[in-house]
XYZ file of C-alpha atoms in Angstrom:
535
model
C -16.512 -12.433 59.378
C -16.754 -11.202 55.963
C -15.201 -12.287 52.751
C -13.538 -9.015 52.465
C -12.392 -9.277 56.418
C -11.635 -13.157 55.685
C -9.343 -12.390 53.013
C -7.190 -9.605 55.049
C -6.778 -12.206 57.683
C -5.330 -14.576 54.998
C -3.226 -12.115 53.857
C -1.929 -10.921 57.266
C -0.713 -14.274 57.901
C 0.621 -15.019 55.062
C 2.430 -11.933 55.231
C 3.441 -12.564 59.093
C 5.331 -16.062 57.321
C 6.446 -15.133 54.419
C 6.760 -11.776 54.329
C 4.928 -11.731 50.542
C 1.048 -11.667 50.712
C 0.591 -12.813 47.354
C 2.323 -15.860 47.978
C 4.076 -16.087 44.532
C 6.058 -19.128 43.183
C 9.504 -18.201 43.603
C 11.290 -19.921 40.271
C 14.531 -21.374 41.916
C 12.245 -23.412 44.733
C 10.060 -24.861 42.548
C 11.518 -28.634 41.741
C 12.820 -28.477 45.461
C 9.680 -29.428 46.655
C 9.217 -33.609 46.501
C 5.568 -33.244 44.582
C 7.478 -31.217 41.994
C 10.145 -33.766 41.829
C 7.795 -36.708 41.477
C 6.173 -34.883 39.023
C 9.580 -34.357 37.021
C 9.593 -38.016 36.768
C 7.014 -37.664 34.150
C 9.070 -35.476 31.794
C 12.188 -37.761 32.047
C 10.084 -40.842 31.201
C 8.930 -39.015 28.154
C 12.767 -38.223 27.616
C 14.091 -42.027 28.290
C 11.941 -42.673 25.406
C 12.361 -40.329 23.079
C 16.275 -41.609 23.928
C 15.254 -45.367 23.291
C 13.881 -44.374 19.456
C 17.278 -42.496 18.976
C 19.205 -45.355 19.901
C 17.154 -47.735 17.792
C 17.644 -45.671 15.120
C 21.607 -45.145 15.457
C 22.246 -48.813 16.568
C 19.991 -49.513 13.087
C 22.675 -47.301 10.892
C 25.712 -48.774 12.866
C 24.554 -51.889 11.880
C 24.383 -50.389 8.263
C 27.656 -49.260 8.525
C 29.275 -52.360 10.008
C 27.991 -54.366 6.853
C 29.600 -51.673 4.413
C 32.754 -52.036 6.109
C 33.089 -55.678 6.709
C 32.278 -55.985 2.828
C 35.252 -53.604 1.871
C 37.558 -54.954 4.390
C 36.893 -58.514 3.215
C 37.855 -56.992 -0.480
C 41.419 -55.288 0.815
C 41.676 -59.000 2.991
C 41.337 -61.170 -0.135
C 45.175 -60.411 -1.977
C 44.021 -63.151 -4.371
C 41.248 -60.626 -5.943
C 42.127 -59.697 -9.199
C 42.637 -55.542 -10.004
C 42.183 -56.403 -13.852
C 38.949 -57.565 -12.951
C 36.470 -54.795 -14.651
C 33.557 -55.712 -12.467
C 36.194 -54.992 -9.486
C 37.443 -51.952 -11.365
C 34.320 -50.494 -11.698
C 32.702 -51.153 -7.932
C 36.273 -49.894 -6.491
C 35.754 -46.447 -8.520
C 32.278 -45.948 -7.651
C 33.011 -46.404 -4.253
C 35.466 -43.894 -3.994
C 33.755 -41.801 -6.403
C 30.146 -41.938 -4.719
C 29.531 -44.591 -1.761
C 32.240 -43.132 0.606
C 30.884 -39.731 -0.105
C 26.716 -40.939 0.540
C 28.872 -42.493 3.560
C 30.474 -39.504 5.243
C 27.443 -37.101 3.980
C 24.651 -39.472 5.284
C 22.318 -37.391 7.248
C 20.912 -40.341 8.449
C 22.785 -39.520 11.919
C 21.278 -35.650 11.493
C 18.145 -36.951 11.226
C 18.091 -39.156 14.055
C 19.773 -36.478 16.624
C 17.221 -33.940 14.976
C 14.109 -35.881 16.228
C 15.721 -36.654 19.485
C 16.740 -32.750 20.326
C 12.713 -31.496 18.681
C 11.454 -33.895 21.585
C 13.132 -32.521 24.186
C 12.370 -29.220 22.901
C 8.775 -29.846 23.875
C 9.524 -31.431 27.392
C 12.034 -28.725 28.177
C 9.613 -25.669 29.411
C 8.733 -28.780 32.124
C 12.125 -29.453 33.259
C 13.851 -27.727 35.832
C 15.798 -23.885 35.440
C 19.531 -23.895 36.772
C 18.080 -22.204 39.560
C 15.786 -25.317 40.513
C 19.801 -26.800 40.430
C 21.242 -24.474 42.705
C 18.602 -25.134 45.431
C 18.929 -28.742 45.533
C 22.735 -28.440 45.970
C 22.059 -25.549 48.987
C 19.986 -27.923 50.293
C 22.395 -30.393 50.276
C 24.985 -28.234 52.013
C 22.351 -27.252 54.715
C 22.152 -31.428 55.632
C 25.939 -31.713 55.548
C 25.651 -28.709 58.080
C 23.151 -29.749 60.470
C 23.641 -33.394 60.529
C 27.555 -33.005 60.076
C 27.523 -35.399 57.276
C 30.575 -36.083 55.532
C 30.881 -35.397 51.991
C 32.828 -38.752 50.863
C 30.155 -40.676 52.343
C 27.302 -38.932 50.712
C 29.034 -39.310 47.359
C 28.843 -42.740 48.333
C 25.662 -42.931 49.026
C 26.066 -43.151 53.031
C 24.453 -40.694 55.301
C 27.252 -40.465 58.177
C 27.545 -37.988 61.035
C 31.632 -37.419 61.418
C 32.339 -35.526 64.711
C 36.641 -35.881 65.207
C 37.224 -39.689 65.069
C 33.926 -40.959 65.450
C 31.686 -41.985 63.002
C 27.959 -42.547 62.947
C 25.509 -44.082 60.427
C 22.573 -41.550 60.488
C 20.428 -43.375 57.797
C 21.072 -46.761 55.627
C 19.233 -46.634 52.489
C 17.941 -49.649 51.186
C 19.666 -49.019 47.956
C 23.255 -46.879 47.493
C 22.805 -43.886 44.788
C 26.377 -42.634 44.351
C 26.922 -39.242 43.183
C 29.379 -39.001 40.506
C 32.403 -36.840 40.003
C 30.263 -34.103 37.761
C 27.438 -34.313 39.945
C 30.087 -33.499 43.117
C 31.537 -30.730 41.075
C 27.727 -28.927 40.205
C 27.509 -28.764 44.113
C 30.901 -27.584 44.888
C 30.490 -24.867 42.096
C 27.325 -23.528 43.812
C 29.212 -22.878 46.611
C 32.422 -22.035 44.405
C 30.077 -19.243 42.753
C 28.576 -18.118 46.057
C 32.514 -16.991 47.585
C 31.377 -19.894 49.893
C 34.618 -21.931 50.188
C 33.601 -23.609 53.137
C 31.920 -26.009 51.361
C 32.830 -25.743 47.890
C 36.277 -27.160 49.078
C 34.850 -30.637 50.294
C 32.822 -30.936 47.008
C 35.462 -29.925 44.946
C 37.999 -32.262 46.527
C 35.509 -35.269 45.943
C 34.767 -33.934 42.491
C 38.689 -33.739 41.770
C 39.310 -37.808 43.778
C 36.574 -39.142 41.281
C 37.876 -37.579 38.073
C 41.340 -38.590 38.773
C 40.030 -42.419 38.892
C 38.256 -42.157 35.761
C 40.264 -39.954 33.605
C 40.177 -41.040 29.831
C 36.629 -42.323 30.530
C 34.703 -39.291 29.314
C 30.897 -39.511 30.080
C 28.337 -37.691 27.336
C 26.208 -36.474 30.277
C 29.144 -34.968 32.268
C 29.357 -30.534 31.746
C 32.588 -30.846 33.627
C 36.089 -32.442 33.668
C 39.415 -33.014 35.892
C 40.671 -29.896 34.108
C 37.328 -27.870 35.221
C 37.536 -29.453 38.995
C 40.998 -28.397 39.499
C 40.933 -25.189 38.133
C 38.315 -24.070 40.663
C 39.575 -26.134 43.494
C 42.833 -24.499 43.011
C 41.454 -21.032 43.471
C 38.800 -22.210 46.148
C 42.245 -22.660 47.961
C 43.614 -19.738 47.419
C 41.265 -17.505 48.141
C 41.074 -19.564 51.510
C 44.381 -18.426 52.327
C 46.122 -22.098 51.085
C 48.916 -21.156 48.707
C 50.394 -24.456 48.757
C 47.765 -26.432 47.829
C 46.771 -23.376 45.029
C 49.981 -24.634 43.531
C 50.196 -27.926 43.779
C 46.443 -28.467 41.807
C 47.606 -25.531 39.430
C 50.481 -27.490 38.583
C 48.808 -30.560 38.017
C 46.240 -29.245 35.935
C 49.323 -27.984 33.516
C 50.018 -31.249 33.480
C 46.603 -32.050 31.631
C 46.482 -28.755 29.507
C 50.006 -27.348 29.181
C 49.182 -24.481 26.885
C 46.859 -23.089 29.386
C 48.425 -19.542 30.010
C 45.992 -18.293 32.582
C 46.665 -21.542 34.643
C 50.874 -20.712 33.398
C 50.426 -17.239 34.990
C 48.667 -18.381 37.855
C 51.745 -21.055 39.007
C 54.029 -18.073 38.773
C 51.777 -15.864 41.220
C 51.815 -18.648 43.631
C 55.279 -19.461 43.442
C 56.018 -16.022 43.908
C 53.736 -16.175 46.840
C 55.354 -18.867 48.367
C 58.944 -17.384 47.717
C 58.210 -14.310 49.603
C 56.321 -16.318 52.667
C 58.050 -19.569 52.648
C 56.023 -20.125 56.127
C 52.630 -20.709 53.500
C 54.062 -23.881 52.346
C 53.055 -25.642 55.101
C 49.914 -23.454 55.474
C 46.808 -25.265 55.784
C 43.526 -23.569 55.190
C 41.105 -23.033 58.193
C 38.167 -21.727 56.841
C 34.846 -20.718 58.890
C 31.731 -21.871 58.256
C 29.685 -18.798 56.613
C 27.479 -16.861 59.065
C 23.673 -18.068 59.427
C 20.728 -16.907 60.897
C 20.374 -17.528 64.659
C 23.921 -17.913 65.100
C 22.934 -18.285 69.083
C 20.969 -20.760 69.168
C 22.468 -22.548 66.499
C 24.655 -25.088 68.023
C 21.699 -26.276 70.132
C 19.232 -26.500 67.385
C 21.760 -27.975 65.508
C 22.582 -30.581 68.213
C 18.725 -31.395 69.229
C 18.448 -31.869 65.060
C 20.643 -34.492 65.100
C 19.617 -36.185 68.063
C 16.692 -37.072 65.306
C 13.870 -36.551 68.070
C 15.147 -39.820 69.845
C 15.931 -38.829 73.613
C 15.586 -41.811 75.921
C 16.125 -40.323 78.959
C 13.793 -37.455 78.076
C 11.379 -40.097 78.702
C 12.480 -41.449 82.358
C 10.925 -38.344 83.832
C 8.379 -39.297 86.443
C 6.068 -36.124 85.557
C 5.610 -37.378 82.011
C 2.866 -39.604 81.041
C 0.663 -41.736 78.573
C -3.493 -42.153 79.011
C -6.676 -41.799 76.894
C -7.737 -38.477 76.241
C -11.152 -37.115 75.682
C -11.391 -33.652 78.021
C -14.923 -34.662 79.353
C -16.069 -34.280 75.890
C -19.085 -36.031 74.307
C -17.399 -35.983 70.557
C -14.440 -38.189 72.196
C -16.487 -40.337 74.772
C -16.496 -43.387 72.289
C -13.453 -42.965 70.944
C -10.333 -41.316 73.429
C -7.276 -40.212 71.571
C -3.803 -41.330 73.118
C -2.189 -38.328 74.851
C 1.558 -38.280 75.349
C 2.930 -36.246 77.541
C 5.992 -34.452 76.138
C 7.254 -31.654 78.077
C 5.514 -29.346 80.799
C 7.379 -25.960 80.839
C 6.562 -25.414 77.627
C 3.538 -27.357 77.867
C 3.738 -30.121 74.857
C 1.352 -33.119 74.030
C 1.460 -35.455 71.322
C -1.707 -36.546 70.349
C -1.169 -40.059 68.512
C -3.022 -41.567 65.687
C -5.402 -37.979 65.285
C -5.727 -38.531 62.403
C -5.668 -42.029 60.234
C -3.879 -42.812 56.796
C -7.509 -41.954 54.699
C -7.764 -38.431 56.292
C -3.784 -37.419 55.990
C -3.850 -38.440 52.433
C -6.785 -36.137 51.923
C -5.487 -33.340 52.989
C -2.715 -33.516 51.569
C -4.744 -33.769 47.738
C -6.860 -31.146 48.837
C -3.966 -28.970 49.420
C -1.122 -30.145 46.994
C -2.694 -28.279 44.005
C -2.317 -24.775 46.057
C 0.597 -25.492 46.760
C 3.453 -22.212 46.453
C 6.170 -20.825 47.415
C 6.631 -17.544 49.114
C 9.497 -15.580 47.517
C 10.846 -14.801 51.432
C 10.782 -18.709 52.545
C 14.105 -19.441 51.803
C 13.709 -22.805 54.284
C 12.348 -24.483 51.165
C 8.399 -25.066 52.692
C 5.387 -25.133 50.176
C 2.232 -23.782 51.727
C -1.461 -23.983 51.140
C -4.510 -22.665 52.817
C -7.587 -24.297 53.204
C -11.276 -22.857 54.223
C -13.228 -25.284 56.228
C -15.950 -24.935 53.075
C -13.280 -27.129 50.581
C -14.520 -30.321 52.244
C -16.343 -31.886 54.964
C -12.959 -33.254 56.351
C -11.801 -29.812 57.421
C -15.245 -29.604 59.260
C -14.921 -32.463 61.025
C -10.639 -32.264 61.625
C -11.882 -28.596 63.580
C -14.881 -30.181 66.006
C -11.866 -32.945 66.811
C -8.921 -30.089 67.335
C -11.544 -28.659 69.414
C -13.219 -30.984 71.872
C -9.229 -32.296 72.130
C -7.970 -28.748 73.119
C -11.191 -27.262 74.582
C -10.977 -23.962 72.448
C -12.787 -22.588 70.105
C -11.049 -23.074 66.755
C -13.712 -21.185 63.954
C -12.921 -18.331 62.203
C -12.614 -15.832 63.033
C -10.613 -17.574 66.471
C -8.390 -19.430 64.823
C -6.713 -19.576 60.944
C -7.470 -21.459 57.866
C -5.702 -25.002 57.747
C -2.036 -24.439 56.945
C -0.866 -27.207 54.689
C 3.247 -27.289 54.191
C 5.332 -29.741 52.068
C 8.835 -29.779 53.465
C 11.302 -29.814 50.150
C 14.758 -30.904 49.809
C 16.559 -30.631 53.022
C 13.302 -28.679 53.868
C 13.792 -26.829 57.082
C 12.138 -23.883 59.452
C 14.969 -21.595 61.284
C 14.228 -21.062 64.946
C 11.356 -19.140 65.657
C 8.135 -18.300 67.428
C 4.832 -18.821 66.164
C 3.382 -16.004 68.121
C 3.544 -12.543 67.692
C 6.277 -10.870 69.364
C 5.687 -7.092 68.494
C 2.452 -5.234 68.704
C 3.106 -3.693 65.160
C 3.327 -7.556 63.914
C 0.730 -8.454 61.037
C -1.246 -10.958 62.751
C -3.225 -8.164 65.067
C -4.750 -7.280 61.552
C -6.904 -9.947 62.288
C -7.950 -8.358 65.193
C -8.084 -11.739 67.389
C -5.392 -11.444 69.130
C -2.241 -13.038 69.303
C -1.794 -17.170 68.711
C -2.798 -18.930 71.815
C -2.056 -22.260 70.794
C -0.500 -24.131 67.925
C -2.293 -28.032 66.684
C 0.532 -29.329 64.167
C -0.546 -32.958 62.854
C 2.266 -34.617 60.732
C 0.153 -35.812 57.798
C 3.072 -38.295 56.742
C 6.089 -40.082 58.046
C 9.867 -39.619 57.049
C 12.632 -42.008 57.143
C 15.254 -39.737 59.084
C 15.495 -36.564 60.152
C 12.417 -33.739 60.524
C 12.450 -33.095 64.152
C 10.686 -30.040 65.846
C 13.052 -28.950 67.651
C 12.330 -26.401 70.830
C 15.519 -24.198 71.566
C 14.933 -22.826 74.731
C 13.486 -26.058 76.255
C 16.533 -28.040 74.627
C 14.112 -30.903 73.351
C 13.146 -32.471 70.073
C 10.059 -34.256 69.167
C 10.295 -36.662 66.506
C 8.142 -36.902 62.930
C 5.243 -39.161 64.544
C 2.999 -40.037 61.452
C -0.830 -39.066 61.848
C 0.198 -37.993 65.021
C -0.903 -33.954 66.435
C 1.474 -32.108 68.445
C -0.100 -29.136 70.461
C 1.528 -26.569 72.823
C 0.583 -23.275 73.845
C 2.114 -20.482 73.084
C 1.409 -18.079 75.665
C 1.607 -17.549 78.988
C -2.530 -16.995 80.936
C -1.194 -13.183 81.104
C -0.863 -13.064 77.562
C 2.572 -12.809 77.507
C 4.700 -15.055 75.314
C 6.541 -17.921 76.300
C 10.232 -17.464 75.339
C 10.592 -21.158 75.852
C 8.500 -22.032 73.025
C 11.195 -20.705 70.263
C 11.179 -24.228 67.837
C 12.235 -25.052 64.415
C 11.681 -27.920 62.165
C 14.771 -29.433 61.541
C 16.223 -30.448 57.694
C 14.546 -33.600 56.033
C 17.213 -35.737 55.902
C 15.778 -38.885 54.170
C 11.986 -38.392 53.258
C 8.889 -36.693 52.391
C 7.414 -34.061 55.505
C 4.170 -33.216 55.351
C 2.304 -31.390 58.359
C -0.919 -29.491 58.753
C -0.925 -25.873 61.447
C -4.211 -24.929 63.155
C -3.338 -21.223 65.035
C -5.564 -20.420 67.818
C -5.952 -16.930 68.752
C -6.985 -15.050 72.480
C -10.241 -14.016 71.283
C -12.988 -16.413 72.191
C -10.901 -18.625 74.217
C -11.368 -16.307 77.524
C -13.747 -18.275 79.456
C -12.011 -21.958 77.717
C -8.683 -20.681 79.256
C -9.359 -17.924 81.541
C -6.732 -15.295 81.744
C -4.311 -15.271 85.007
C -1.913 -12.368 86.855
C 0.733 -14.768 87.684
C 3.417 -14.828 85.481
C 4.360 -18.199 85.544
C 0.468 -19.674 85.158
């Protein structure tokens, strides 16, 4: 194949997953993915110093002006001094002819903020856009969906599943980071500004709980306030059909800001309200979760996502099994790769330890500075492509894929490496990997459809990550260094429905996995073709 031909097959699958073949940084993704936040640790460090000179330098004038006014108090403190005195006479004028002034007029303090505020000025063009803001706190919302977390607990620090009465610890950190009450309001006013009141109530509530127990205890870094948190909590109510409780936060935020008219005119709609419908005082707002993609197989994808890829019983079944792998192949004679077993309709193996630490950590340098962002991924994923020319790895990771498998996997038969970095609450909806209409972009390649996936998970995670398969209603765990293969089509050629998967949020961690697609072409005599549907 060509380089012209090579680089229309790129571009036809990156336009089959992404939808944009240029593959262009979308802004508001960018510090979503975990190398970008690692990265941003860099700037803040930069920032904590800058910070450390400006308080050195303030706490260096406080001092300054702590010894100016413990000298004139000790002259008010002392009745005994003597007015008369001319020395006295004369200091006491040109203080309050000329020291109080250099006092108040210092621009020692200017100076100080000055240098601190030209600093960040030359970090800030590093730092992340509001947008970078709004996808963390999506993400957020999309773990509180799929793992049912409750929002006091995350504030907390706590990552627990709530389903009626029962609670379940999902993931204990080793160390608690509680959110505060500004940092629950940010998230609550995403949703606030998306008309999503779903979750901008929860947020909003915890936002409005943790002001209330530090009122009076204003915070420099804090944008918002318990005035701020009720006024949109009070609407978020109202516009979810809760009257009552409209009124009741209106009124107390009167409480806090009595000249408010807007809030003033807003307690007279609702009483109003309430007057003509006395039945809404007892209201209470029911509000349904906004719409999503795959509503159908939601609930299932949801509830293998949460099972975290741990299914004992999955296991029991006598058709499943564990041996040493190596396909009568000379490459794997010496050294057999453990094959698990997973499921048979789809057919799914693990393939543990296919890689080791050296190799995954390779790959993932050679791909992180490719890394971007397709502007049509909104599942937060970060994808690079690799030839097999950018190192002798990739060389030797396709004669392994291939003696494991039995199919040919060089261009033009299969793809380029397919590196991904799962972001924040990084997820993949439910789909297939194969093509499921004949006008789809990968036939530009003109291999035929994908065969066969080979996913290795280049790095662990502490909770969450699952593949999830729909259809088959199973979930396969992260499994570092580990390769999980299936096929994706039937020996007719015909898709398999059951293979519809998705990779569920990151809860706790940093995902990493690598995609080799295998196409039809040159595979016919490695998997010969059959009639029968259900070969």
């Amino acid at each position: 194949m060509g380089p012209a031909a090579g680089l229309a097959a790129l571009l036809a699958v990156l336009a089959l997953r992404a939808g944009d073949p240029a593959g262009a940084a979308a802004r508001g993704d960018t510090f979503s993915a975990l190398t970008s936040v690692a990265r941003a640790l860099g700037p803040e460090r930069r920032l904590l110093t800058l910070l450390r000179r400006y308080l050195r330098g303030e706490e260096a004038r406080l001092r300054d002006l702590t010894r100016f006014y413990d000298k004139v108090l000790s002259l008010h403190e002392d009745s005994a001094t003597p007015v008369s005195n001319p020395l006295l006479a004369f200091t006491l004028i040109k203080r309050l002819q000329s020291d109080w002034r250099n006092v108040v007029h210092s621009l020692e303090a200017s100076e100080n903020i000055r240098a601190l505020k030209d600093g960040y000025e030359k970090v800030e063009q590093d730092l992340p856009a509001f947008e970078d803001l709004e996808g963390a706190a999506r993400a957020l919302m999309r773990l509180q969906d799929v793992y049912m977390l409750n929002v006091k607990g995350l504030a907390r620090g706590v990552f627990q599943r709530v389903a009626g009465s029962a609670v379940t610890d999902l993931y204990s950190p080793r160390r608690l980071f509680s959110l505060t009450a500004d940092d629950c309001f940010q998230v609550g006013k995403v949703a606030y500004d998306m008309g999503d009141y779903y979750h901008a109530i929860p947020w909003l509530e915890e936002a409005v709980s943790l002001f209330r127990g530090s009122y009076g205890d204003w915070k420099t870094e804090d944008e918002a306030s318990l005035e701020d948190a009720l006024d949109h909590l009070a609407f978020a109510y109202f516009q979810a059909g809760n009257v009552s409780c409209a009124l009741s936060l209106s009124r107390e935020f009167l409480l806090y800001s009595p000249d408010n008219k807007r809030m003033a005119r807003n307690v007279l709609k609702y009483e109003k309200l309430l007057a003509e419908s006395p039945n809404q005082v007892v209201a209470e707002a029911v509000i349904q979760r906004p719409n999503v993609p795959h509503l159908q197989t939601r609930d299932t994808y949801e509830g293998l996502c949460q099972t975290l890829g741990s299914q004992p019983t999955h296991y029991q079944i006598p058709s499943l099994y564990c041996s040493y792998e190596t396909n009568s192949s000379p490459y794997l004679l010496l050294q057999p790769v453990r094959k698990e077993v997973i499921h048979l309709e789809p057919y799914v193996v693990l393939y543990h330890d296919f890689v080791n630490d050296v190799e995954a950590q390779k790959i993932r340098g050679l791909a992180e500075p490719w890394v971007s962002v397709p502007k049509a991924c909104q599942e937060l994923l970060f994808v690079a492509w690799l030839k097999d020319t950018v190192d002798p790895l990739l060389v030797t990771l396709d004669h392994r894929i291939g003696a494991l498998t039995g199919l040919d996997v060089q261009p033009p038969y299969a793809e380029y490496l397919q590196v991904v970095n799962y972001g924040i609450g990084g997820h993949y909806e439910p789909h297939f990997d194969h093509a499921t209409s004949p006008t789809s972009p990968l036939y530009r390649m003109k291999s035929g459809n994908r065969v066969a996936t080979f996913m290795i998970y280049l790095s662990s995670v502490e909770a969450g990550g699952a593949t999830a398969f729909i259809y088959a209603n199973f979930s396969v765990p992260v499994v570092k260094n580990a390769a999980l293969f299936w096929w994706n089509l039937h020996r007719s050629g015909e898709g398999d429905g059951d293979t519809l998967h998705a990779g569920c949020p990151v809860l706790v961690g940093d995902k990493w996995v690598a995609n080799k697609w295998i196409h039809e072409y040159g595979q016919e005599f490695r998997r010969p073709c059959s009639s029968r549907p259900e070969d």
